[in-house]
mmCIF file of C-alpha atoms in Angstrom:
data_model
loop_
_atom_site.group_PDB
_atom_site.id
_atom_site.type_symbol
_atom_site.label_atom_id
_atom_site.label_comp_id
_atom_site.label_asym_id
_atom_site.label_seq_id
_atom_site.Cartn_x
_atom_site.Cartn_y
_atom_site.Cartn_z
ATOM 1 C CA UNK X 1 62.569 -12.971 61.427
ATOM 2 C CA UNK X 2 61.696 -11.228 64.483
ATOM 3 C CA UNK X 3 58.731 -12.738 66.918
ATOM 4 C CA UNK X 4 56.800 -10.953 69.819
ATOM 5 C CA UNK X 5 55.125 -12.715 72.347
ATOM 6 C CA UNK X 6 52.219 -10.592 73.522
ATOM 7 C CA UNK X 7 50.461 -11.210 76.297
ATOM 8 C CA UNK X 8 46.639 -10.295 76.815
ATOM 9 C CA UNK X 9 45.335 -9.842 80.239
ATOM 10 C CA UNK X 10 41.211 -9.322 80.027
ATOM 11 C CA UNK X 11 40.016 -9.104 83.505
ATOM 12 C CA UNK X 12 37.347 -7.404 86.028
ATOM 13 C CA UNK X 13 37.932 -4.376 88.024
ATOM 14 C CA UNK X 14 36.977 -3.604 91.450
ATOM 15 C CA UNK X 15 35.794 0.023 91.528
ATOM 16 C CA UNK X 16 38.064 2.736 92.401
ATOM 17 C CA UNK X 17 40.194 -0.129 95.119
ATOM 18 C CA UNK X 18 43.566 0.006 93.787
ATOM 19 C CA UNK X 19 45.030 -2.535 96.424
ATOM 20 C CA UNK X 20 42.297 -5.509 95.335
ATOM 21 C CA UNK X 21 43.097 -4.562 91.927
ATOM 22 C CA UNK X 22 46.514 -4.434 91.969
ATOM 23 C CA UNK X 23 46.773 -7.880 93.779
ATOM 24 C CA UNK X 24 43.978 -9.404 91.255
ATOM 25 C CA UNK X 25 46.198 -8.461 88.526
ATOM 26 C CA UNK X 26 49.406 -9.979 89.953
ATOM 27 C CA UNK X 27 47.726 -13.009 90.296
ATOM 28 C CA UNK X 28 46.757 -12.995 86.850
ATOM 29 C CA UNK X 29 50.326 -12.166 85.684
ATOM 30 C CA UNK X 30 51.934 -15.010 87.708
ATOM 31 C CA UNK X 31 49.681 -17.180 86.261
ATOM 32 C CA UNK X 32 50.995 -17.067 82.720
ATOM 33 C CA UNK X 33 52.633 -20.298 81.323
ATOM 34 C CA UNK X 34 55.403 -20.124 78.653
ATOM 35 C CA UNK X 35 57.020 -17.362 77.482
ATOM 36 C CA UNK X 36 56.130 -13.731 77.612
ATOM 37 C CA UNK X 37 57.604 -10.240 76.327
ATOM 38 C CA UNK X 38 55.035 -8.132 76.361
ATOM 39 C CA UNK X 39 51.730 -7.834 79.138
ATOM 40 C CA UNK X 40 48.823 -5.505 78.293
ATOM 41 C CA UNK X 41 46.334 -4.589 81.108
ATOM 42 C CA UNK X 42 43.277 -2.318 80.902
ATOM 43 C CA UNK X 43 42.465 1.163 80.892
ATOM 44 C CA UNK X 44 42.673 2.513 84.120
ATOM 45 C CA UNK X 45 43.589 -1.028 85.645
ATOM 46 C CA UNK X 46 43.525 0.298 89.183
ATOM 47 C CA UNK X 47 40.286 1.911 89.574
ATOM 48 C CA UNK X 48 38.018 1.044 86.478
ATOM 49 C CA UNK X 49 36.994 4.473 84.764
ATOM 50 C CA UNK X 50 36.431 6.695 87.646
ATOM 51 C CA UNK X 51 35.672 10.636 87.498
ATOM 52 C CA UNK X 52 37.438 11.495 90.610
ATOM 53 C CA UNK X 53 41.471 11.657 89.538
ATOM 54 C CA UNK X 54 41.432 13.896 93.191
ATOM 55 C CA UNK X 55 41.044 11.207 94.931
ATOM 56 C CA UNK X 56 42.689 8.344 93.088
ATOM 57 C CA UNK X 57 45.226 10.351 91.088
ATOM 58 C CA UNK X 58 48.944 9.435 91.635
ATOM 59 C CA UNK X 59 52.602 10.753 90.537
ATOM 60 C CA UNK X 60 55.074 9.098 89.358
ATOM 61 C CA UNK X 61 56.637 7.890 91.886
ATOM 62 C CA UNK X 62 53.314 6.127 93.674
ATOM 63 C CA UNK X 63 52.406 2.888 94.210
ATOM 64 C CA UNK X 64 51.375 1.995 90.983
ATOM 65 C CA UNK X 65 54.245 2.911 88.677
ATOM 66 C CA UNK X 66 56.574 1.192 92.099
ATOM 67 C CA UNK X 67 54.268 -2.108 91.721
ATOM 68 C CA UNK X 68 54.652 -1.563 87.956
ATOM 69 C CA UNK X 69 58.476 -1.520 88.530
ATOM 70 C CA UNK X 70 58.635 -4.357 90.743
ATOM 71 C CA UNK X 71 56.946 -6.877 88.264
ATOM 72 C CA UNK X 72 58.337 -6.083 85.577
ATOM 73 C CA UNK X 73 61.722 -6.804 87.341
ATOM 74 C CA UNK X 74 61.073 -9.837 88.925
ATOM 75 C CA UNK X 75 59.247 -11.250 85.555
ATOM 76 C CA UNK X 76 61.837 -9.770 83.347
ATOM 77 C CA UNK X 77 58.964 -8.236 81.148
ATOM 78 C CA UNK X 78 57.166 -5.425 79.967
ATOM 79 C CA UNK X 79 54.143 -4.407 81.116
ATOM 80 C CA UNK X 80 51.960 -1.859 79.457
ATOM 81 C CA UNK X 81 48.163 0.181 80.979
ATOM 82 C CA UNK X 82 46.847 3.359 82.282
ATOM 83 C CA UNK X 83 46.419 4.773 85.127
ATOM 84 C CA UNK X 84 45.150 8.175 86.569
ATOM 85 C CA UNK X 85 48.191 10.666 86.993
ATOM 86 C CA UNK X 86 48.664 13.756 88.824
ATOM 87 C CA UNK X 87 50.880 16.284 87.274
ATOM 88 C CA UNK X 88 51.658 20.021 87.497
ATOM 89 C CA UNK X 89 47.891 20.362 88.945
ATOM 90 C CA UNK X 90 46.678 18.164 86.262
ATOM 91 C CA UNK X 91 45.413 14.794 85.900
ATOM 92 C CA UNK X 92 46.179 13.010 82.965
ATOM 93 C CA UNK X 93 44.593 9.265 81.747
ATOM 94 C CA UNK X 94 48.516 8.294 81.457
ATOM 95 C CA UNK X 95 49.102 5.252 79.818
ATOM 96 C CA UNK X 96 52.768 3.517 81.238
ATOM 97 C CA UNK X 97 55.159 1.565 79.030
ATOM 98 C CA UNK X 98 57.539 0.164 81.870
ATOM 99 C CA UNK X 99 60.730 -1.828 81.204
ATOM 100 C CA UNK X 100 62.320 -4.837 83.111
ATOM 101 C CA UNK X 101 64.853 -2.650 84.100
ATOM 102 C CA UNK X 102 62.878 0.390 85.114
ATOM 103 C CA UNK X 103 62.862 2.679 83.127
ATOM 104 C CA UNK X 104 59.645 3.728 81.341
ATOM 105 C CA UNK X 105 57.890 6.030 78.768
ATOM 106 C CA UNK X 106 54.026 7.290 78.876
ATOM 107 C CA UNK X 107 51.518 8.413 76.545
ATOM 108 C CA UNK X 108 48.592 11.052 77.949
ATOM 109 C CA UNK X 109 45.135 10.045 76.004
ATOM 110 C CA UNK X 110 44.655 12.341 73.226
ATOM 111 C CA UNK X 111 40.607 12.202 72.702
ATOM 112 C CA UNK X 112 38.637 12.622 76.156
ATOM 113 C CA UNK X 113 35.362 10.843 76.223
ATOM 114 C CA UNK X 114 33.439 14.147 76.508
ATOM 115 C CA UNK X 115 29.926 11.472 76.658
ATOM 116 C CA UNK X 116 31.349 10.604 79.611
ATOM 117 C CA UNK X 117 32.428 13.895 81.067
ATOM 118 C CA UNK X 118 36.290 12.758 80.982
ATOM 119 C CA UNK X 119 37.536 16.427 79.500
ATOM 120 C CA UNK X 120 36.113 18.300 82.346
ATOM 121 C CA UNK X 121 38.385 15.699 84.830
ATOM 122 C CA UNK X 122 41.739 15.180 82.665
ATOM 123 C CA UNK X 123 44.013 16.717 80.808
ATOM 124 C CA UNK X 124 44.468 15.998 77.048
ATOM 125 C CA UNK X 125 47.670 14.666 75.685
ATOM 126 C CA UNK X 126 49.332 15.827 72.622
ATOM 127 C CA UNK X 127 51.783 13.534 72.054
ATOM 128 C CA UNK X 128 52.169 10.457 70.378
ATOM 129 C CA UNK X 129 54.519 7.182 71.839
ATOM 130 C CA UNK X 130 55.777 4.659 69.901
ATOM 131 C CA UNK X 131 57.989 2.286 71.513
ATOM 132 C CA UNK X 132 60.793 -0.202 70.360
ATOM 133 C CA UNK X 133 61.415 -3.476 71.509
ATOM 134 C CA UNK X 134 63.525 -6.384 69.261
ATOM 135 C CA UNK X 135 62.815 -4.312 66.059
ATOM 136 C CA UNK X 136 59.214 -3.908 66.668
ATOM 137 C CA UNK X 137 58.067 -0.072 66.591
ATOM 138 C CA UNK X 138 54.406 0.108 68.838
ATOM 139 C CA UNK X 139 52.015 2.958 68.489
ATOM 140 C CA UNK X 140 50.643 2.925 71.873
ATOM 141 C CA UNK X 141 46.834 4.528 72.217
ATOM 142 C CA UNK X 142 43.955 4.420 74.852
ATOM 143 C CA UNK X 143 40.091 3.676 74.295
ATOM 144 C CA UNK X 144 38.511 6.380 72.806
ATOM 145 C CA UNK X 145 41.649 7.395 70.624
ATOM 146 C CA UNK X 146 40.420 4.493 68.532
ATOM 147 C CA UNK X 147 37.451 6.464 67.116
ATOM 148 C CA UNK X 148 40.313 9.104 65.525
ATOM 149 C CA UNK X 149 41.804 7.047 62.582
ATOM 150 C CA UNK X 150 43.898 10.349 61.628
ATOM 151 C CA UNK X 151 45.628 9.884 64.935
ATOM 152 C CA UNK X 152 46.287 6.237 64.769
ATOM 153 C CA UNK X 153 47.217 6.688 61.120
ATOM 154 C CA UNK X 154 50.675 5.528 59.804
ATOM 155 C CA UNK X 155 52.834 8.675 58.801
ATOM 156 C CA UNK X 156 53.707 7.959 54.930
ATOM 157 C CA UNK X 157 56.754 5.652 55.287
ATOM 158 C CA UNK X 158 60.096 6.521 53.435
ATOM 159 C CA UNK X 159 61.276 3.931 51.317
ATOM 160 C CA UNK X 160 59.937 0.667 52.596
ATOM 161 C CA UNK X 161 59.493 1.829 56.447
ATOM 162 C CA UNK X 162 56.622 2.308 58.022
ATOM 163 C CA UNK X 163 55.617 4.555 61.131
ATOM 164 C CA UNK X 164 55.352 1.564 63.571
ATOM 165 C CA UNK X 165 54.133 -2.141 63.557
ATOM 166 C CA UNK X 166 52.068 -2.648 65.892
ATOM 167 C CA UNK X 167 49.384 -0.698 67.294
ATOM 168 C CA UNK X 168 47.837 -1.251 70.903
ATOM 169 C CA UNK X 169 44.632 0.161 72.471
ATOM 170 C CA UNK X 170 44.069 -0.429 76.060
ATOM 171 C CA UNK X 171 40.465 0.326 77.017
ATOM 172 C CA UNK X 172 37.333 0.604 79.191
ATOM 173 C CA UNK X 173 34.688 -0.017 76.238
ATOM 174 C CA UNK X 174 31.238 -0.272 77.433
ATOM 175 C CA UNK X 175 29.359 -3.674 75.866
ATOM 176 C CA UNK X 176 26.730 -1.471 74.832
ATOM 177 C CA UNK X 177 28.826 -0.257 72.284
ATOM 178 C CA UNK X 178 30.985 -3.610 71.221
ATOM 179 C CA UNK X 179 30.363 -3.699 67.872
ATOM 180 C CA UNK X 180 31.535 -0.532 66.864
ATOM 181 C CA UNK X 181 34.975 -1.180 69.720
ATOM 182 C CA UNK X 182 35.419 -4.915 67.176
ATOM 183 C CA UNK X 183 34.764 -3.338 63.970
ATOM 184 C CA UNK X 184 37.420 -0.026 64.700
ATOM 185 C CA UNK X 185 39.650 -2.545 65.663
ATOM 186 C CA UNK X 186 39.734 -4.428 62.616
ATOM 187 C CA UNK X 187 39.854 -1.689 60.727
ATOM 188 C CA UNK X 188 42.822 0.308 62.377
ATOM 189 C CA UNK X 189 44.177 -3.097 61.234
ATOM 190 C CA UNK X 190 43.949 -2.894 57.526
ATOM 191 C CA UNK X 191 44.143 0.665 56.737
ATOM 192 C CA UNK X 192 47.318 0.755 58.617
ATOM 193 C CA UNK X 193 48.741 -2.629 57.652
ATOM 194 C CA UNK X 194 49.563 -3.258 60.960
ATOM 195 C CA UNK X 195 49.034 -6.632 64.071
ATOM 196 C CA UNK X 196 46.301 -4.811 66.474
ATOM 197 C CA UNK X 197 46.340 -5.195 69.912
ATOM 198 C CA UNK X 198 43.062 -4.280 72.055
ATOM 199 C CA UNK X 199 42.669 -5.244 75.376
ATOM 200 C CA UNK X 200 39.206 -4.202 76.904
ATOM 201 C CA UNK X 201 38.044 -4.881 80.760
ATOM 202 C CA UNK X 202 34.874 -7.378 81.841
ATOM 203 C CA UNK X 203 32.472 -6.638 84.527
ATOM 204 C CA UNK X 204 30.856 -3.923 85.551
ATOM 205 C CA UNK X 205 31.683 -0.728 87.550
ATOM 206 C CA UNK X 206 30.632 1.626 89.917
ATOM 207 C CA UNK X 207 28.096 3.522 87.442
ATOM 208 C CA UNK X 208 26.149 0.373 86.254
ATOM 209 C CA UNK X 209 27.929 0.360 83.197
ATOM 210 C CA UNK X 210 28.673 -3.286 81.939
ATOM 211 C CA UNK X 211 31.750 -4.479 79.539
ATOM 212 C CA UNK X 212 31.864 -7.569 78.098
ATOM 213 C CA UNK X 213 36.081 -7.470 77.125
ATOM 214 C CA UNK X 214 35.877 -8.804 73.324
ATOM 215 C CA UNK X 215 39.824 -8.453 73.607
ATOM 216 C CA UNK X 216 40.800 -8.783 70.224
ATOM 217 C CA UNK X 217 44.366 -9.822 68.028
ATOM 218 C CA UNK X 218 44.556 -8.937 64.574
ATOM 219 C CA UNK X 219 46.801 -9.544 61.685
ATOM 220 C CA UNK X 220 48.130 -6.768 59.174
ATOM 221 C CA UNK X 221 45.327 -8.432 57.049
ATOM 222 C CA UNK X 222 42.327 -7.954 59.715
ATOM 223 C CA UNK X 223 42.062 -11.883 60.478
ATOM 224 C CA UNK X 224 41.018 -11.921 64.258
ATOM 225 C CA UNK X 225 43.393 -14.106 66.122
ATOM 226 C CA UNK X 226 42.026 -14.277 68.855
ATOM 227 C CA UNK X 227 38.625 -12.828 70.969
ATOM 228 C CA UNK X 228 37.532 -13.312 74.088
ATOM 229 C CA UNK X 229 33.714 -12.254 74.834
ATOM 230 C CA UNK X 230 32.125 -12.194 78.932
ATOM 231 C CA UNK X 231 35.270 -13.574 80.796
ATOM 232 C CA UNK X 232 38.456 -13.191 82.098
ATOM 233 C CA UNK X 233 41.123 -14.200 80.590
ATOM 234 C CA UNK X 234 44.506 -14.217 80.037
ATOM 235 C CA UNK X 235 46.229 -14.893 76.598
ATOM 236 C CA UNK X 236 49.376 -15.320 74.592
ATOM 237 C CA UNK X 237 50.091 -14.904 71.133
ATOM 238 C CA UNK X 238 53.434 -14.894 68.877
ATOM 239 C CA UNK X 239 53.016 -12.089 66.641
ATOM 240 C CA UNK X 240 55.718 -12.741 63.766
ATOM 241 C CA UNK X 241 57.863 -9.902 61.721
ATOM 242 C CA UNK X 242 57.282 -12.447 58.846
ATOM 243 C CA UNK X 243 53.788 -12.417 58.383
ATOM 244 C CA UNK X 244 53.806 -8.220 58.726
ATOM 245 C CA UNK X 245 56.532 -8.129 55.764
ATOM 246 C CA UNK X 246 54.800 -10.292 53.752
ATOM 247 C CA UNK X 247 51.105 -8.558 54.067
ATOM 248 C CA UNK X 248 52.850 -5.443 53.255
ATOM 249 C CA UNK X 249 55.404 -6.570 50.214
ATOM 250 C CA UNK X 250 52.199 -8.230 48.730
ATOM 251 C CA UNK X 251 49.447 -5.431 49.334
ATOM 252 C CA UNK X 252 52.340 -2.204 49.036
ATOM 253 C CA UNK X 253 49.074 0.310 50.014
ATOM 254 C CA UNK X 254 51.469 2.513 52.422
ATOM 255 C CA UNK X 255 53.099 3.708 49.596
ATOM 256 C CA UNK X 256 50.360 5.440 48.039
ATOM 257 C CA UNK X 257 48.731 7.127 51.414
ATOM 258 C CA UNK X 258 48.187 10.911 51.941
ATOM 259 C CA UNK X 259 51.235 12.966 53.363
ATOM 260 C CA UNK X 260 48.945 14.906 56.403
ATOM 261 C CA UNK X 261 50.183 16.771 59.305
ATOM 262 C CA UNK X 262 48.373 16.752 63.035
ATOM 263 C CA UNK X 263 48.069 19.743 65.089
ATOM 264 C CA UNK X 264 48.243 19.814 68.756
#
């Protein structure tokens, strides 16, 4: 059966400094031991959640996506975040899904955290990505996105297949509001029958606002597999084909979900 080694990478963020940020985090990836497919950063991993895309805002050819490029050449992995993109006169909260050999898709965030002013800054996405990689389909989503269950929701599978396997949220979730970031989590877990992957920043930014990570793994089940509260960190974990077949041969709930459709 098919593994995935998934690699967590929970860390602070200096405000709006892309170069400290950037170097912090390739520090961070170099200093993984053992085997590694897949690296998940943060939301907005080279500014924190800032509100001024005109001054941070990049294409697609800037530094980021090159750095982005660059490492996951020389580390032969891939390597997965957002970061603020200029577009067509509009900035987007893109999230990158970059390939060893450089080629790379990108998901816009869907739900703008209109608490937080982010509509009046960005513009919404309205399309879903969901990656391959060794047989492993990955429903890629950002932060607030996780408060939508219809949009994170597995399409009713044909046969015996579902939508995608494993579902990732990369995210700027404020500790104030931890409980409800852990308990979504599990949750997108078990209604979708799926691994979860949420990787959340520590710190605190340039608006006072505190996060305490709480990076979570969990099973198709919802058994937490790992969590890391209040520190950086940075984690590995085998996610196995096996134990997602077995979860869903023995609990066949998929089967007997609503058909739905989504409109832009």
């Amino acid at each position: 059966m098919s593994t995935l080694n998934v690699t967590v990478i929970q860390t602070d963020l200096t405000w709006e400094d892309k170069k400290r940020n950037l170097a912090h985090i390739s520090d961070k990836i170099n200093s993984i031991k053992g085997k590694t497919e897949l690296v998940i950063l943060p939301e907005m991993f080279t500014t924190g959640f800032s509100m001024r895309p005109e001054v941070l805002a990049e294409d697609m050819n800037g530094e980021t996506l090159q750095w982005m490029k660059q490492v996951c050449s020389d580390k032969k992995i891939i390597l997965t975040g957002s970061v603020i993109i200029k577009e067509e006169g509009k900035y987007y909260n893109r999230l990158i899904w970059m390939l060893p050999n450089g080629e790379y898709g990108y998901y816009d965030k869907r739900h703008l955290f209109a608490y937080g002013e982010e509509h009046t800054h960005f513009a919404s996405g309205s399309k879903r990505l969901i990656a391959c990689v060794k047989g492993w389909k990955i429903n890629l989503l950002v932060c607030y996105d996780l408060r939508f269950p219809v949009w994170a929701r597995q399409a009713k599978p044909e046969g015996s297949e579902a939508e995608y396997d494993l579902l990732i949220f990369v995210a700027n979730w404020p500790e104030k509001r931890s409980n409800a970031w852990k308990t979504l989590l599990q949750a997108r877990a078990i209604e979708n029958q799926c691994y979860v992957v949420g990787v959340n920043r520590v710190g605190e930014d340039g608006n006072n606002i505190a996060y305490s990570g709480d990076s979570m793994i969990i099973d198709p089940l919802g058994e937490i597999l790992y969590q890391k509260p209040n520190e950086e960190d940075v984690f590995t974990c085998i996610l196995k084909k096996e134990t997602l077949q077995e979860a869903r041969e023995r609990f066949p709930f998929l089967k007997d979900s609503d058909s739905f459709i989504i409109n832009s």
